[in-house]
PDB file of C-alpha atoms in Angstrom:
ATOM      1  CA  SER U   1       0.000   0.000   0.000  1.00  0.00           C
ATOM      2  CA  GLY U   2       3.010   2.327   0.069  1.00  0.00           C
ATOM      3  CA  ALA U   3       2.787   3.172  -3.615  1.00  0.00           C
ATOM      4  CA  VAL U   4      -0.955   3.624  -3.310  1.00  0.00           C
ATOM      5  CA  ALA U   5      -0.541   5.973  -0.326  1.00  0.00           C
ATOM      6  CA  ALA U   6       1.984   8.004  -2.334  1.00  0.00           C
ATOM      7  CA  MET U   7      -0.427   8.252  -5.264  1.00  0.00           C
ATOM      8  CA  ARG U   8      -3.248   9.445  -2.991  1.00  0.00           C
ATOM      9  CA  LEU U   9      -0.869  12.004  -1.432  1.00  0.00           C
ATOM     10  CA  LEU U  10       0.010  13.286  -4.895  1.00  0.00           C
ATOM     11  CA  GLU U  11      -3.643  13.832  -5.714  1.00  0.00           C
ATOM     12  CA  GLU U  12      -3.648  16.748  -3.270  1.00  0.00           C
ATOM     13  CA  HIS U  13      -0.010  17.728  -2.636  1.00  0.00           C
ATOM     14  CA  ARG U  14       2.973  18.688  -4.767  1.00  0.00           C
ATOM     15  CA  LEU U  15       6.224  16.725  -4.579  1.00  0.00           C
ATOM     16  CA  ALA U  16       9.397  17.072  -6.616  1.00  0.00           C
ATOM     17  CA  GLY U  17       8.921  13.515  -7.846  1.00  0.00           C
ATOM     18  CA  CYS U  18       8.059  10.016  -6.807  1.00  0.00           C
ATOM     19  CA  VAL U  19       9.204   6.402  -7.121  1.00  0.00           C
ATOM     20  CA  LEU U  20       6.374   3.887  -7.069  1.00  0.00           C
ATOM     21  CA  VAL U  21       7.298   0.259  -6.376  1.00  0.00           C
ATOM     22  CA  SER U  22       4.798  -2.542  -7.030  1.00  0.00           C
ATOM     23  CA  ALA U  23       1.959  -0.082  -7.615  1.00  0.00           C
ATOM     24  CA  CYS U  24      -1.631  -1.170  -8.029  1.00  0.00           C
ATOM     25  CA  HIS U  25      -4.914   0.624  -8.661  1.00  0.00           C
ATOM     26  CA  THR U  26      -7.433  -1.861  -7.227  1.00  0.00           C
ATOM     27  CA  ASP U  27      -7.768  -3.610  -3.877  1.00  0.00           C
ATOM     28  CA  LEU U  28      -7.238  -6.943  -5.692  1.00  0.00           C
ATOM     29  CA  GLY U  29     -10.234  -8.371  -3.848  1.00  0.00           C
ATOM     30  CA  ASP U  30      -8.447  -8.191  -0.484  1.00  0.00           C
ATOM     31  CA  ALA U  31     -10.833  -7.186   2.321  1.00  0.00           C
ATOM     32  CA  GLY U  32      -8.071  -5.481   4.310  1.00  0.00           C
ATOM     33  CA  GLU U  33      -7.004  -3.398   1.338  1.00  0.00           C
ATOM     34  CA  ALA U  34     -10.625  -2.556   0.549  1.00  0.00           C
ATOM     35  CA  ALA U  35     -11.094  -1.356   4.142  1.00  0.00           C
ATOM     36  CA  SER U  36      -8.069   0.950   3.834  1.00  0.00           C
ATOM     37  CA  GLY U  37     -10.096   3.501   1.914  1.00  0.00           C
ATOM     38  CA  TYR U  38      -7.346   4.002  -0.671  1.00  0.00           C
ATOM     39  CA  TYR U  39      -9.097   2.284  -3.559  1.00  0.00           C
ATOM     40  CA  PRO U  40     -12.208   3.081  -5.541  1.00  0.00           C
ATOM     41  CA  PRO U  41     -15.026   3.203  -4.769  1.00  0.00           C
ATOM     42  CA  SER U  42     -14.514   4.076  -1.068  1.00  0.00           C
ATOM     43  CA  GLY U  43     -11.376   6.121  -1.754  1.00  0.00           C
ATOM     44  CA  GLY U  44     -12.905   7.855  -4.740  1.00  0.00           C
ATOM     45  CA  GLU U  45     -11.825   7.550  -8.341  1.00  0.00           C
ATOM     46  CA  TRP U  46      -8.133   7.970  -9.098  1.00  0.00           C
ATOM     47  CA  LYS U  47      -7.142  11.506 -10.097  1.00  0.00           C
ATOM     48  CA  TRP U  48      -4.453  10.452 -12.564  1.00  0.00           C
ATOM     49  CA  SER U  49      -3.924  13.892 -14.084  1.00  0.00           C
ATOM     50  CA  GLN U  50      -3.545  15.476 -10.634  1.00  0.00           C
ATOM     51  CA  ILE U  51      -1.028  12.819  -9.579  1.00  0.00           C
ATOM     52  CA  ARG U  52       1.061  13.466 -12.687  1.00  0.00           C
ATOM     53  CA  LYS U  53       0.754  17.253 -12.350  1.00  0.00           C
ATOM     54  CA  HIS U  54       1.661  17.302  -8.657  1.00  0.00           C
ATOM     55  CA  ALA U  55       4.777  15.209  -9.324  1.00  0.00           C
ATOM     56  CA  ALA U  56       5.648  17.432 -12.293  1.00  0.00           C
ATOM     57  CA  GLY U  57       5.570  14.260 -14.399  1.00  0.00           C
ATOM     58  CA  ASN U  58       8.599  13.014 -12.466  1.00  0.00           C
ATOM     59  CA  ILE U  59       7.333   9.531 -11.652  1.00  0.00           C
ATOM     60  CA  VAL U  60       9.359   6.338 -11.841  1.00  0.00           C
ATOM     61  CA  ILE U  61       7.452   3.056 -11.603  1.00  0.00           C
ATOM     62  CA  LEU U  62       9.188  -0.232 -10.820  1.00  0.00           C
ATOM     63  CA  HIS U  63       7.588  -3.665 -10.875  1.00  0.00           C
ATOM     64  CA  SER U  64       8.891  -7.202 -10.898  1.00  0.00           C
ATOM     65  CA  ASP U  65       8.004  -9.813 -13.467  1.00  0.00           C
ATOM     66  CA  ASN U  66       7.331 -12.252 -10.613  1.00  0.00           C
ATOM     67  CA  ASP U  67       5.691 -10.139  -7.901  1.00  0.00           C
ATOM     68  CA  PRO U  68       3.659 -12.626  -5.800  1.00  0.00           C
ATOM     69  CA  PHE U  69       1.217  -9.972  -4.549  1.00  0.00           C
ATOM     70  CA  ILE U  70       0.626  -7.409  -7.297  1.00  0.00           C
ATOM     71  CA  PRO U  71      -0.046  -8.740 -10.809  1.00  0.00           C
ATOM     72  CA  LEU U  72       1.887  -6.984 -13.574  1.00  0.00           C
ATOM     73  CA  PRO U  73      -1.294  -5.682 -15.287  1.00  0.00           C
ATOM     74  CA  GLU U  74      -1.987  -3.573 -12.171  1.00  0.00           C
ATOM     75  CA  ALA U  75       1.322  -1.712 -12.554  1.00  0.00           C
ATOM     76  CA  GLN U  76       0.849  -1.492 -16.321  1.00  0.00           C
ATOM     77  CA  HIS U  77      -2.495   0.223 -15.762  1.00  0.00           C
ATOM     78  CA  VAL U  78      -0.954   2.707 -13.313  1.00  0.00           C
ATOM     79  CA  ALA U  79       1.884   3.526 -15.717  1.00  0.00           C
ATOM     80  CA  GLU U  80      -0.485   3.941 -18.671  1.00  0.00           C
ATOM     81  CA  SER U  81      -2.880   6.086 -16.625  1.00  0.00           C
ATOM     82  CA  LEU U  82      -0.017   8.345 -15.532  1.00  0.00           C
ATOM     83  CA  GLY U  83       1.594   8.399 -18.984  1.00  0.00           C
ATOM     84  CA  VAL U  84       4.982   7.252 -17.690  1.00  0.00           C
ATOM     85  CA  PRO U  85       7.156   4.244 -18.515  1.00  0.00           C
ATOM     86  CA  LEU U  86       7.029   1.092 -16.434  1.00  0.00           C
ATOM     87  CA  ARG U  87      10.375  -0.450 -15.510  1.00  0.00           C
ATOM     88  CA  VAL U  88       9.866  -4.206 -15.215  1.00  0.00           C
ATOM     89  CA  GLN U  89      12.702  -5.856 -13.316  1.00  0.00           C
ATOM     90  CA  PRO U  90      13.309  -9.584 -13.691  1.00  0.00           C
ATOM     91  CA  GLY U  91      13.094 -11.821 -10.639  1.00  0.00           C
ATOM     92  CA  ARG U  92      12.731  -9.103  -7.956  1.00  0.00           C
ATOM     93  CA  SER U  93       9.594 -10.547  -6.329  1.00  0.00           C
ATOM     94  CA  HIS U  94       8.080  -7.737  -4.208  1.00  0.00           C
ATOM     95  CA  PHE U  95      11.426  -5.894  -3.867  1.00  0.00           C
ATOM     96  CA  PHE U  96      12.040  -7.264  -0.372  1.00  0.00           C
ATOM     97  CA  SER U  97      15.767  -6.662  -0.661  1.00  0.00           C
ATOM     98  CA  ALA U  98      17.781  -3.627  -1.659  1.00  0.00           C
ATOM     99  CA  GLY U  99      19.128  -3.535  -5.183  1.00  0.00           C
ATOM    100  CA  GLU U 100      20.730  -1.332  -7.784  1.00  0.00           C
ATOM    101  CA  ASP U 101      17.394  -1.030  -9.571  1.00  0.00           C
ATOM    102  CA  LEU U 102      15.892   0.746  -6.553  1.00  0.00           C
ATOM    103  CA  VAL U 103      18.918   2.999  -6.152  1.00  0.00           C
ATOM    104  CA  GLU U 104      18.903   3.865  -9.870  1.00  0.00           C
ATOM    105  CA  ALA U 105      15.170   4.673  -9.790  1.00  0.00           C
ATOM    106  CA  CYS U 106      15.607   6.988  -6.803  1.00  0.00           C
ATOM    107  CA  LEU U 107      18.597   8.693  -8.390  1.00  0.00           C
ATOM    108  CA  ALA U 108      16.684   9.151 -11.659  1.00  0.00           C
ATOM    109  CA  ALA U 109      13.804  10.828  -9.821  1.00  0.00           C
ATOM    110  CA  ALA U 110      16.181  12.993  -7.788  1.00  0.00           C
ATOM    111  CA  ASP U 111      18.167  14.022 -10.884  1.00  0.00           C
ATOM    112  CA  ALA U 112      14.962  14.951 -12.714  1.00  0.00           C
ATOM    113  CA  ALA U 113      13.807  17.020  -9.734  1.00  0.00           C
ATOM    114  CA  VAL U 114      17.117  18.882  -9.545  1.00  0.00           C
ATOM    115  CA  SER U 115      17.079  19.516 -13.308  1.00  0.00           C
ATOM    116  CA  ALA U 116      13.510  20.805 -13.155  1.00  0.00           C
ATOM    117  CA  GLU U 117      14.360  23.132 -10.288  1.00  0.00           C
ATOM    118  CA  ALA U 118      17.484  24.410 -12.061  1.00  0.00           C
ATOM    119  CA  SER U 119      15.471  25.165 -15.195  1.00  0.00           C
ATOM    120  CA  GLY U 120      12.737  26.846 -13.167  1.00  0.00           C
ATOM    121  CA  SER U 121      10.020  24.447 -14.272  1.00  0.00           C
ATOM    122  CA  THR U 122       8.921  23.421 -10.763  1.00  0.00           C
TER     123      THR U 122
END
């Protein structure tokens, strides 16, 4: 639910950028996730354009090809809805361990934020 919480935050608040890991857009039929209030219908429809705008388009999405919890089509839908690329990493499960892919994603988002600030586009 971390990626989902970040997306809901971005609906209302500006950030310099964001890295979403194993993002989903539905509760996947899980009663606990449904009760969280993050997902439609209880959480309201996703405000994709607001999320993108409030992150200044600086969104990096990572997903694994073998995530045991979040099916790949969930992350594909999020990426398509936000109009950003999806980085599919082989064999990373649910990203339980640190890895260069996570570091590179964070650095890419940070570099984009610094560049945007330097050019005055934030």
